[in-house]
Amino acid sequence: MVVLPVAPVAAASYVQPLPTGELQALNEYPNWVTGSACGVSGAASAPSGNASGATTIVLDPGHAPKANEAVDPATKLPVFDYENDPEMAQVWQVAQDVKNTLQNDGYTVLLTKSSLDDSSTNLKKRAEVANNANAALGVSLHTTPGNPSHDNNVFYPGVGNYVVTTTGTHDVYTNSGLANTDQKDASAMASALQNVEGQPWHAGTYANIYGPISRTDPITGTVMKGNMLTTQYFAKVPWVYAEQTQDAPGASVSPGLLSKYADGVAKGIENIVPIPGPGSAPGVSGSTCSCSTGSVSAGSGAPDGAAFPNLDPAAMASAINTWIKQENPQSKLSGLGSTIVASAKNSNVNPFLIVSIAKEESSLSDPGDYNVIHAHNSFGRTAGPGQPSFQGAKSWYKWSSVEASVDYTAPENKNIPGGGDMATYLRDQYGSSISGNNLVALMEAYSPPGQNNTAQYIANIKSWTQQLIKLTTGGSGPAVSNPSSPGGCGSVNCTSGGVSAGSVTGNAAILCEAEKYAGIYYLWGGGHESYSTFRQNCPLSALSSAAGSSTVSNPGPCGTDCSGLVSVAVDAAFNQSFTWSVSNSTGFMVGSGSNYWKSIPISQAQAGDIVTTNAGNGSPGDGHVEIVMYVKGNTVYTFGSHSPGVKTGPTNAPSSYWSQGAWHWTGPGGSP
């Protein structure tokens, strides 16, 4: 086997010695939120030139739900695809995550499948999506069983590689220019994935790494042979093929690694195809970050009404994404905040209403919801005459994907009597209530008494709308089970993702100080030098741009690890100079002044308290700490520096994950 090595990861300029017990393992709780380089999730302003394909990316999530068109008539090459679960569903989700990241950074993104269940494609048609768009890059996404030491691979075609027709002819690949480009791009992609995941990735041709291919179509019996990947044979634009090793039972990839896979692919694409000039992608030299949602502007409605509100659209999109992650990390609406806001503005509907209905009807498009599974319907919407439908307990409206249900630009939503996407449907069916900005009247019609507990439905919608307003405007945060919690800490700063503590006092100030580091990549050992030294390297004035310049390989002088962030936040909040780490044998905070941390029940934790864990029960390197935002039921919502390759930001985990419980600061400046 010949495998081209990936260049060693460059050491970050600011790496400090690893404190005892700091989190080293990569198998942390899987729901870490990677965040956005902007404090909101609106798309960066795209440069001119997209029409030429200069910043058009094609994502190719592997496999199709059934074998289809076995042989291409023009070339007589086998082009069949086949279902392969759970890989097919997992790489579809990776594609959605990468798409959202890239679109937020200003790229045009196309997919080779219209939905997870799209069976109309084949291996040639996948390549043609990129060829027809003159895309800057195509990226196939797959997973595979194997050992990460040699099976995390990014493939490129090599001159002399071949595919075999059904008549036995060897069609040899001869495009040396494209092969050379693909080799460079594959190495860059492998390097980015290696940096993010912290495990080996390799770049090579399929022929050199695995050798000949022989695959049989289970329906027609057609045999596919050769020693290169068929999609790359048909591609006329640069194309790389990534294959992530599976690390979980049932031939699957764990959620934590799947998130890193998506983050690494996005970073690799941004490195291979940087957006030039102003508005370039985060992490590219000279980049800036423009936080907007394209042409969407604020409306005139009340924030808690039915019409599109007079709030910043990008902040609303960010709030929606954050709220969805908090309420249901597995939601199929994850990352669609900008799409929801744009569609809501198109129909003059409050986007908070759309996601609140989804919360009531399907637990925010939970993957296990019956209507979500069978109709991609998160809203309890029934189908009218002539509308696409799925027959269950009622005739439910059916979309091809959850994303299409909230995207007014989706072709399937055009010319639908009564409205295609959910925002258009609400406008067309309940227009008088929307024009009168009457949320109660709209919901009484949408959820009529006699069929529903309408009063409770409306109360829920109002409550969730208030949570979203607070997240948008930087108010006191969502309503929580512990009402005395101070909640959040001020308004999001678009440039840095930072938060101003303002007049917040008590332990909530710890959270506010920590949130100033949102979007900065984890730095192993960062924050464990003295506070004065840290502040010399990372002056407060630098925080406004720190997230924009932070990268996986060089987080910058403001990067921290998990306990380093706690140390810096407490020191900044109360003018102290403490430094802590997390013991690898106990999961407790250790270091001078650690006696000021008072153990409290997790159910009583409030903003600015901390939670710690010893996830591996004494194994080296598995202590971890995060700062509490709030507690809701059995879920702890936290803010922290999570793990290598992941941006500092919010996340959540079950209370049971935090094995060493919650801790309250009683030292200088804190409350007893």
Short mmCIF file of N, CA, C and O in Angstrom, two decimals, residues 385-499:
data_model
loop_
_atom_site.label_atom_id
_atom_site.label_comp_id
_atom_site.label_asym_id
_atom_site.label_seq_id
_atom_site.Cartn_x
_atom_site.Cartn_y
_atom_site.Cartn_z
N PRO A 385 -56.67 19.67 -1.06
CA PRO A 385 -56.84 19.03 -2.37
C PRO A 385 -55.70 19.40 -3.32
O PRO A 385 -55.33 20.57 -3.44
N GLY A 386 -55.15 18.41 -3.97
CA GLY A 386 -54.10 18.64 -4.95
C GLY A 386 -52.73 18.89 -4.36
O GLY A 386 -51.78 19.13 -5.11
N GLN A 387 -52.61 18.83 -3.05
CA GLN A 387 -51.31 19.05 -2.42
C GLN A 387 -50.61 17.72 -2.16
O GLN A 387 -51.27 16.70 -1.93
N PRO A 388 -49.27 17.69 -2.16
CA PRO A 388 -48.56 16.45 -1.85
C PRO A 388 -48.89 16.00 -0.43
O PRO A 388 -48.96 16.82 0.49
N SER A 389 -49.11 14.69 -0.25
CA SER A 389 -49.62 14.24 1.04
C SER A 389 -49.09 12.87 1.40
O SER A 389 -48.61 12.11 0.56
N PHE A 390 -49.21 12.57 2.69
CA PHE A 390 -48.95 11.24 3.23
C PHE A 390 -50.15 10.88 4.09
O PHE A 390 -50.58 11.66 4.94
N GLN A 391 -50.71 9.69 3.87
CA GLN A 391 -51.91 9.31 4.59
C GLN A 391 -51.55 8.60 5.88
O GLN A 391 -51.08 7.47 5.89
N GLY A 392 -51.75 9.28 7.01
CA GLY A 392 -51.58 8.69 8.32
C GLY A 392 -52.90 8.77 9.05
O GLY A 392 -53.95 8.43 8.52
N ALA A 393 -52.85 9.26 10.30
CA ALA A 393 -54.10 9.49 11.02
C ALA A 393 -54.95 10.51 10.29
O ALA A 393 -56.18 10.48 10.35
N LYS A 394 -54.28 11.43 9.60
CA LYS A 394 -54.93 12.39 8.72
C LYS A 394 -54.14 12.41 7.42
O LYS A 394 -53.11 11.73 7.28
N SER A 395 -54.59 13.21 6.48
CA SER A 395 -53.82 13.40 5.25
C SER A 395 -52.85 14.54 5.51
O SER A 395 -53.22 15.71 5.51
N TRP A 396 -51.60 14.19 5.78
CA TRP A 396 -50.60 15.18 6.16
C TRP A 396 -49.88 15.72 4.94
O TRP A 396 -49.59 14.96 3.99
N TYR A 397 -49.57 17.01 4.97
CA TYR A 397 -48.78 17.59 3.88
C TYR A 397 -47.39 16.94 3.88
O TYR A 397 -46.78 16.73 4.93
N LYS A 398 -46.87 16.66 2.69
CA LYS A 398 -45.58 15.98 2.58
C LYS A 398 -44.59 16.81 1.78
O LYS A 398 -44.89 17.25 0.67
N TRP A 399 -43.41 17.02 2.36
CA TRP A 399 -42.28 17.65 1.66
C TRP A 399 -41.22 16.60 1.36
O TRP A 399 -41.22 15.50 1.96
N SER A 400 -40.30 16.92 0.49
CA SER A 400 -39.21 15.99 0.17
C SER A 400 -38.14 15.99 1.23
O SER A 400 -37.35 15.05 1.33
N SER A 401 -38.08 17.04 2.04
CA SER A 401 -37.09 17.14 3.12
C SER A 401 -37.58 18.16 4.12
O SER A 401 -38.42 19.02 3.81
N VAL A 402 -37.05 18.10 5.33
CA VAL A 402 -37.39 19.09 6.35
C VAL A 402 -36.90 20.46 5.91
O VAL A 402 -37.58 21.48 6.12
N GLU A 403 -35.73 20.52 5.30
CA GLU A 403 -35.21 21.80 4.82
C GLU A 403 -36.17 22.44 3.83
O GLU A 403 -36.44 23.65 3.88
N ALA A 404 -36.72 21.64 2.90
CA ALA A 404 -37.66 22.19 1.92
C ALA A 404 -38.90 22.75 2.59
O ALA A 404 -39.50 23.72 2.09
N SER A 405 -39.29 22.21 3.72
CA SER A 405 -40.50 22.68 4.38
C SER A 405 -40.39 24.12 4.86
O SER A 405 -41.41 24.78 5.09
N VAL A 406 -39.16 24.62 5.02
CA VAL A 406 -38.98 25.99 5.51
C VAL A 406 -38.24 26.87 4.50
O VAL A 406 -37.79 27.96 4.84
N ASP A 407 -38.13 26.39 3.27
CA ASP A 407 -37.37 27.13 2.24
C ASP A 407 -38.32 27.55 1.11
O ASP A 407 -38.71 26.73 0.28
N TYR A 408 -38.67 28.82 1.07
CA TYR A 408 -39.62 29.29 0.06
C TYR A 408 -39.05 29.23 -1.35
O TYR A 408 -39.79 29.29 -2.33
N THR A 409 -37.72 29.10 -1.49
CA THR A 409 -37.11 29.02 -2.81
C THR A 409 -37.07 27.60 -3.37
O THR A 409 -36.71 27.41 -4.52
N ALA A 410 -37.39 26.59 -2.56
CA ALA A 410 -37.36 25.21 -3.04
C ALA A 410 -38.33 25.03 -4.19
O ALA A 410 -39.49 25.45 -4.11
N PRO A 411 -37.90 24.41 -5.30
CA PRO A 411 -38.78 24.28 -6.46
C PRO A 411 -40.12 23.63 -6.14
O PRO A 411 -41.15 24.00 -6.72
N GLU A 412 -40.13 22.66 -5.23
CA GLU A 412 -41.39 21.96 -4.94
C GLU A 412 -42.43 22.86 -4.29
O GLU A 412 -43.61 22.51 -4.24
N ASN A 413 -41.99 24.02 -3.76
CA ASN A 413 -42.93 24.92 -3.08
C ASN A 413 -43.55 25.96 -4.02
O ASN A 413 -44.37 26.77 -3.59
N LYS A 414 -43.15 25.93 -5.27
CA LYS A 414 -43.68 26.91 -6.23
C LYS A 414 -45.09 26.51 -6.69
O LYS A 414 -45.38 25.34 -6.93
N ASN A 415 -45.93 27.48 -6.80
CA ASN A 415 -47.27 27.31 -7.39
C ASN A 415 -48.12 26.26 -6.68
O ASN A 415 -48.92 25.56 -7.31
N ILE A 416 -47.93 26.14 -5.37
CA ILE A 416 -48.77 25.23 -4.58
C ILE A 416 -50.00 26.00 -4.10
O ILE A 416 -49.86 27.01 -3.39
N PRO A 417 -51.19 25.60 -4.47
CA PRO A 417 -52.38 26.31 -3.98
C PRO A 417 -52.46 26.22 -2.46
O PRO A 417 -52.35 25.14 -1.89
N GLY A 418 -52.59 27.37 -1.81
CA GLY A 418 -52.63 27.39 -0.35
C GLY A 418 -51.27 27.54 0.28
O GLY A 418 -51.17 27.66 1.50
N GLY A 419 -50.20 27.56 -0.52
CA GLY A 419 -48.87 27.80 0.01
C GLY A 419 -48.04 26.55 0.12
O GLY A 419 -48.50 25.51 0.60
N GLY A 420 -46.78 26.62 -0.32
CA GLY A 420 -45.88 25.48 -0.27
C GLY A 420 -45.11 25.41 1.04
O GLY A 420 -45.40 24.59 1.91
N ASP A 421 -44.10 26.28 1.20
CA ASP A 421 -43.34 26.27 2.44
C ASP A 421 -44.21 26.72 3.60
O ASP A 421 -45.28 27.31 3.42
N MET A 422 -43.76 26.46 4.82
CA MET A 422 -44.60 26.72 5.99
C MET A 422 -44.92 28.20 6.16
O MET A 422 -46.06 28.56 6.52
N ALA A 423 -43.98 29.08 5.90
CA ALA A 423 -44.24 30.51 6.05
C ALA A 423 -45.30 30.98 5.06
O ALA A 423 -46.22 31.73 5.42
N THR A 424 -45.19 30.54 3.81
CA THR A 424 -46.18 30.93 2.81
C THR A 424 -47.56 30.37 3.15
O THR A 424 -48.59 31.03 2.97
N TYR A 425 -47.58 29.15 3.67
CA TYR A 425 -48.84 28.54 4.10
C TYR A 425 -49.52 29.38 5.19
O TYR A 425 -50.71 29.67 5.12
N LEU A 426 -48.75 29.80 6.19
CA LEU A 426 -49.32 30.61 7.26
C LEU A 426 -49.84 31.94 6.71
O LEU A 426 -50.92 32.40 7.09
N ARG A 427 -49.09 32.53 5.79
CA ARG A 427 -49.53 33.80 5.19
C ARG A 427 -50.82 33.62 4.41
O ARG A 427 -51.77 34.40 4.54
N ASP A 428 -50.88 32.57 3.58
CA ASP A 428 -52.04 32.38 2.71
C ASP A 428 -53.28 31.95 3.48
O ASP A 428 -54.40 32.28 3.09
N GLN A 429 -53.09 31.19 4.56
CA GLN A 429 -54.24 30.68 5.30
C GLN A 429 -54.71 31.62 6.41
O GLN A 429 -55.90 31.63 6.75
N TYR A 430 -53.79 32.38 6.97
CA TYR A 430 -54.12 33.18 8.15
C TYR A 430 -53.67 34.63 7.97
O TYR A 430 -53.22 35.28 8.91
N GLY A 431 -53.79 35.12 6.74
CA GLY A 431 -53.27 36.44 6.39
C GLY A 431 -53.85 37.58 7.20
O GLY A 431 -53.15 38.52 7.57
N SER A 432 -55.16 37.52 7.52
CA SER A 432 -55.77 38.63 8.25
C SER A 432 -55.21 38.73 9.66
O SER A 432 -54.98 39.83 10.18
N SER A 433 -54.94 37.58 10.29
CA SER A 433 -54.35 37.61 11.63
C SER A 433 -52.92 38.13 11.59
O SER A 433 -52.48 38.85 12.49
N ILE A 434 -52.20 37.78 10.52
CA ILE A 434 -50.82 38.24 10.40
C ILE A 434 -50.78 39.74 10.13
O ILE A 434 -50.01 40.48 10.76
N SER A 435 -51.63 40.22 9.22
CA SER A 435 -51.64 41.65 8.92
C SER A 435 -52.06 42.46 10.13
O SER A 435 -51.63 43.60 10.32
N GLY A 436 -52.88 41.87 10.99
CA GLY A 436 -53.28 42.54 12.23
C GLY A 436 -52.32 42.26 13.36
O GLY A 436 -52.54 42.74 14.48
N ASN A 437 -51.26 41.50 13.08
CA ASN A 437 -50.23 41.17 14.07
C ASN A 437 -50.86 40.51 15.30
O ASN A 437 -50.47 40.77 16.43
N ASN A 438 -51.86 39.65 15.06
CA ASN A 438 -52.64 39.05 16.14
C ASN A 438 -52.26 37.58 16.28
O ASN A 438 -52.84 36.70 15.62
N LEU A 439 -51.29 37.31 17.13
CA LEU A 439 -50.79 35.95 17.30
C LEU A 439 -51.87 35.04 17.87
O LEU A 439 -52.03 33.89 17.44
N VAL A 440 -52.65 35.54 18.85
CA VAL A 440 -53.67 34.71 19.48
C VAL A 440 -54.73 34.28 18.47
O VAL A 440 -55.12 33.10 18.41
N ALA A 441 -55.20 35.21 17.65
CA ALA A 441 -56.22 34.87 16.66
C ALA A 441 -55.68 33.85 15.66
O ALA A 441 -56.40 32.92 15.26
N LEU A 442 -54.43 34.00 15.27
CA LEU A 442 -53.84 33.05 14.33
C LEU A 442 -53.80 31.65 14.94
O LEU A 442 -54.19 30.67 14.30
N MET A 443 -53.34 31.56 16.19
CA MET A 443 -53.20 30.25 16.81
C MET A 443 -54.54 29.62 17.13
O MET A 443 -54.68 28.39 17.11
N GLU A 444 -55.56 30.43 17.43
CA GLU A 444 -56.89 29.87 17.65
C GLU A 444 -57.44 29.24 16.37
O GLU A 444 -58.20 28.26 16.41
N ALA A 445 -57.05 29.81 15.24
CA ALA A 445 -57.47 29.23 13.96
C ALA A 445 -56.60 28.03 13.59
O ALA A 445 -57.10 27.03 13.06
N TYR A 446 -55.32 28.10 13.88
CA TYR A 446 -54.40 27.01 13.54
C TYR A 446 -54.64 25.80 14.43
O TYR A 446 -54.56 24.65 13.98
N SER A 447 -54.92 26.05 15.71
CA SER A 447 -55.13 24.98 16.68
C SER A 447 -56.49 25.17 17.34
O SER A 447 -56.59 25.58 18.50
N PRO A 448 -57.58 24.89 16.62
CA PRO A 448 -58.92 25.25 17.10
C PRO A 448 -59.34 24.46 18.33
O PRO A 448 -59.02 23.27 18.46
N PRO A 449 -60.06 25.11 19.25
CA PRO A 449 -60.62 24.40 20.41
C PRO A 449 -61.51 23.26 19.93
O PRO A 449 -62.17 23.34 18.90
N GLY A 450 -61.55 22.20 20.70
CA GLY A 450 -62.30 21.01 20.31
C GLY A 450 -61.39 19.97 19.69
O GLY A 450 -61.64 18.78 19.82
N GLN A 451 -60.33 20.43 19.01
CA GLN A 451 -59.34 19.50 18.45
C GLN A 451 -58.06 19.50 19.28
O GLN A 451 -57.28 18.55 19.23
N ASN A 452 -57.80 20.59 19.99
CA ASN A 452 -56.56 20.75 20.73
C ASN A 452 -56.83 21.46 22.05
O ASN A 452 -57.89 22.06 22.25
N ASN A 453 -55.86 21.41 22.94
CA ASN A 453 -55.88 22.25 24.13
C ASN A 453 -55.33 23.60 23.70
O ASN A 453 -54.16 23.91 23.89
N THR A 454 -56.19 24.40 23.10
CA THR A 454 -55.75 25.63 22.44
C THR A 454 -55.12 26.60 23.41
O THR A 454 -54.10 27.25 23.10
N ALA A 455 -55.68 26.73 24.61
CA ALA A 455 -55.14 27.69 25.57
C ALA A 455 -53.71 27.33 25.95
O ALA A 455 -52.83 28.20 26.01
N GLN A 456 -53.45 26.03 26.16
CA GLN A 456 -52.08 25.61 26.51
C GLN A 456 -51.15 25.78 25.31
O GLN A 456 -49.99 26.17 25.46
N TYR A 457 -51.66 25.47 24.12
CA TYR A 457 -50.87 25.64 22.90
C TYR A 457 -50.41 27.09 22.78
O TYR A 457 -49.22 27.37 22.56
N ILE A 458 -51.33 28.04 22.96
CA ILE A 458 -50.99 29.46 22.84
C ILE A 458 -50.01 29.87 23.93
O ILE A 458 -49.05 30.62 23.68
N ALA A 459 -50.23 29.35 25.14
CA ALA A 459 -49.31 29.69 26.24
C ALA A 459 -47.90 29.21 25.93
O ALA A 459 -46.91 29.91 26.19
N ASN A 460 -47.79 28.01 25.35
CA ASN A 460 -46.47 27.49 24.98
C ASN A 460 -45.82 28.35 23.90
O ASN A 460 -44.63 28.67 23.98
N ILE A 461 -46.60 28.71 22.88
CA ILE A 461 -46.06 29.53 21.80
C ILE A 461 -45.55 30.86 22.35
O ILE A 461 -44.46 31.33 21.99
N LYS A 462 -46.33 31.46 23.22
CA LYS A 462 -45.90 32.75 23.81
C LYS A 462 -44.63 32.58 24.62
O LYS A 462 -43.72 33.43 24.56
N SER A 463 -44.56 31.53 25.42
CA SER A 463 -43.37 31.30 26.25
C SER A 463 -42.13 31.10 25.40
O SER A 463 -41.07 31.68 25.66
N TRP A 464 -42.25 30.26 24.37
CA TRP A 464 -41.08 29.99 23.52
C TRP A 464 -40.70 31.23 22.72
O TRP A 464 -39.51 31.47 22.47
N THR A 465 -41.69 32.01 22.31
CA THR A 465 -41.38 33.25 21.60
C THR A 465 -40.57 34.19 22.48
O THR A 465 -39.62 34.84 22.02
N GLN A 466 -40.94 34.27 23.76
CA GLN A 466 -40.18 35.12 24.68
C GLN A 466 -38.75 34.63 24.83
O GLN A 466 -37.80 35.43 24.91
N GLN A 467 -38.56 33.32 24.88
CA GLN A 467 -37.21 32.78 24.95
C GLN A 467 -36.39 33.21 23.73
O GLN A 467 -35.22 33.62 23.85
N LEU A 468 -37.00 33.12 22.57
CA LEU A 468 -36.29 33.47 21.34
C LEU A 468 -36.01 34.97 21.27
O LEU A 468 -34.95 35.39 20.78
N ILE A 469 -36.94 35.78 21.75
CA ILE A 469 -36.70 37.23 21.78
C ILE A 469 -35.50 37.55 22.66
O ILE A 469 -34.63 38.36 22.30
N LYS A 470 -35.44 36.91 23.81
CA LYS A 470 -34.33 37.17 24.74
C LYS A 470 -33.00 36.74 24.14
O LYS A 470 -31.98 37.42 24.31
N LEU A 471 -33.00 35.58 23.47
CA LEU A 471 -31.77 35.15 22.81
C LEU A 471 -31.36 36.11 21.70
O LEU A 471 -30.18 36.33 21.44
N THR A 472 -32.34 36.70 21.03
CA THR A 472 -32.07 37.62 19.93
C THR A 472 -31.53 38.95 20.43
O THR A 472 -30.58 39.52 19.88
N THR A 473 -32.14 39.45 21.48
CA THR A 473 -31.80 40.81 21.94
C THR A 473 -30.77 40.82 23.05
O THR A 473 -30.35 41.89 23.49
N GLY A 474 -30.37 39.61 23.53
CA GLY A 474 -29.40 39.58 24.61
C GLY A 474 -30.02 39.86 25.96
O GLY A 474 -29.36 40.39 26.85
N GLY A 475 -31.29 39.49 26.11
CA GLY A 475 -31.95 39.67 27.39
C GLY A 475 -31.49 38.63 28.39
O GLY A 475 -30.39 38.10 28.30
N SER A 476 -32.34 38.26 29.29
CA SER A 476 -31.93 37.40 30.40
C SER A 476 -31.94 35.93 30.05
O SER A 476 -31.82 35.09 30.91
N GLY A 477 -32.08 35.61 28.78
CA GLY A 477 -31.98 34.23 28.36
C GLY A 477 -33.30 33.50 28.49
O GLY A 477 -34.29 34.04 28.96
N PRO A 478 -33.35 32.25 28.08
CA PRO A 478 -34.60 31.51 28.08
C PRO A 478 -35.11 31.23 29.48
O PRO A 478 -34.36 31.17 30.43
N ALA A 479 -36.43 31.07 29.58
CA ALA A 479 -37.01 30.71 30.87
C ALA A 479 -36.49 29.35 31.29
O ALA A 479 -36.33 28.45 30.48
N VAL A 480 -36.17 29.19 32.56
CA VAL A 480 -35.53 27.98 33.03
C VAL A 480 -36.26 27.45 34.25
O VAL A 480 -37.08 28.12 34.86
N SER A 481 -35.92 26.19 34.59
CA SER A 481 -36.57 25.58 35.74
C SER A 481 -36.14 26.23 37.04
O SER A 481 -36.76 26.03 38.07
N ASN A 482 -35.04 26.94 37.02
CA ASN A 482 -34.55 27.64 38.20
C ASN A 482 -34.72 29.13 37.97
O ASN A 482 -33.84 29.80 37.47
N PRO A 483 -35.91 29.72 38.26
CA PRO A 483 -36.22 31.07 37.83
C PRO A 483 -35.35 32.15 38.44
O PRO A 483 -35.32 33.26 37.95
N SER A 484 -34.61 31.82 39.50
CA SER A 484 -33.78 32.86 40.08
C SER A 484 -32.46 33.02 39.35
O SER A 484 -31.68 33.92 39.65
N SER A 485 -32.20 32.14 38.38
CA SER A 485 -30.95 32.25 37.63
C SER A 485 -30.90 33.55 36.84
O SER A 485 -31.86 33.94 36.20
N PRO A 486 -29.76 34.27 36.87
CA PRO A 486 -29.66 35.50 36.10
C PRO A 486 -29.71 35.29 34.61
O PRO A 486 -29.96 36.21 33.85
N GLY A 487 -29.45 34.06 34.14
CA GLY A 487 -29.53 33.79 32.71
C GLY A 487 -28.38 34.40 31.94
O GLY A 487 -27.25 34.40 32.38
N GLY A 488 -28.68 34.95 30.76
CA GLY A 488 -27.64 35.43 29.86
C GLY A 488 -27.05 36.76 30.27
O GLY A 488 -27.33 37.30 31.32
N CYS A 489 -26.26 37.34 29.37
CA CYS A 489 -25.38 38.42 29.79
C CYS A 489 -25.28 39.59 28.86
O CYS A 489 -24.24 40.20 28.78
N GLY A 490 -26.22 39.89 28.06
CA GLY A 490 -26.07 41.06 27.22
C GLY A 490 -26.22 40.72 25.76
O GLY A 490 -26.61 39.62 25.40
N SER A 491 -25.92 41.64 24.91
CA SER A 491 -26.20 41.45 23.49
C SER A 491 -25.01 40.89 22.75
O SER A 491 -23.87 41.16 23.08
N VAL A 492 -25.31 40.08 21.74
CA VAL A 492 -24.25 39.49 20.93
C VAL A 492 -23.59 40.55 20.08
O VAL A 492 -24.24 41.40 19.50
N ASN A 493 -22.28 40.50 20.02
CA ASN A 493 -21.52 41.43 19.19
C ASN A 493 -21.20 40.72 17.89
O ASN A 493 -20.51 39.71 17.89
N CYS A 494 -21.71 41.22 16.78
CA CYS A 494 -21.58 40.51 15.50
C CYS A 494 -20.14 40.29 15.10
O CYS A 494 -19.79 39.26 14.56
N THR A 495 -19.26 41.21 15.40
CA THR A 495 -17.89 41.10 14.94
C THR A 495 -17.15 39.96 15.60
O THR A 495 -16.43 39.20 14.97
N SER A 496 -17.34 39.81 16.91
CA SER A 496 -16.53 38.86 17.64
C SER A 496 -17.30 37.71 18.23
O SER A 496 -16.71 36.74 18.68
N GLY A 497 -18.63 37.81 18.29
CA GLY A 497 -19.37 36.81 19.03
C GLY A 497 -19.25 37.01 20.52
O GLY A 497 -19.70 36.20 21.32
N GLY A 498 -18.62 38.09 20.95
CA GLY A 498 -18.41 38.34 22.36
C GLY A 498 -19.66 38.88 23.02
O GLY A 498 -20.63 39.24 22.38
N VAL A 499 -19.64 38.95 24.32
CA VAL A 499 -20.77 39.43 25.09
C VAL A 499 -20.29 40.43 26.11
O VAL A 499 -19.26 40.26 26.74
#
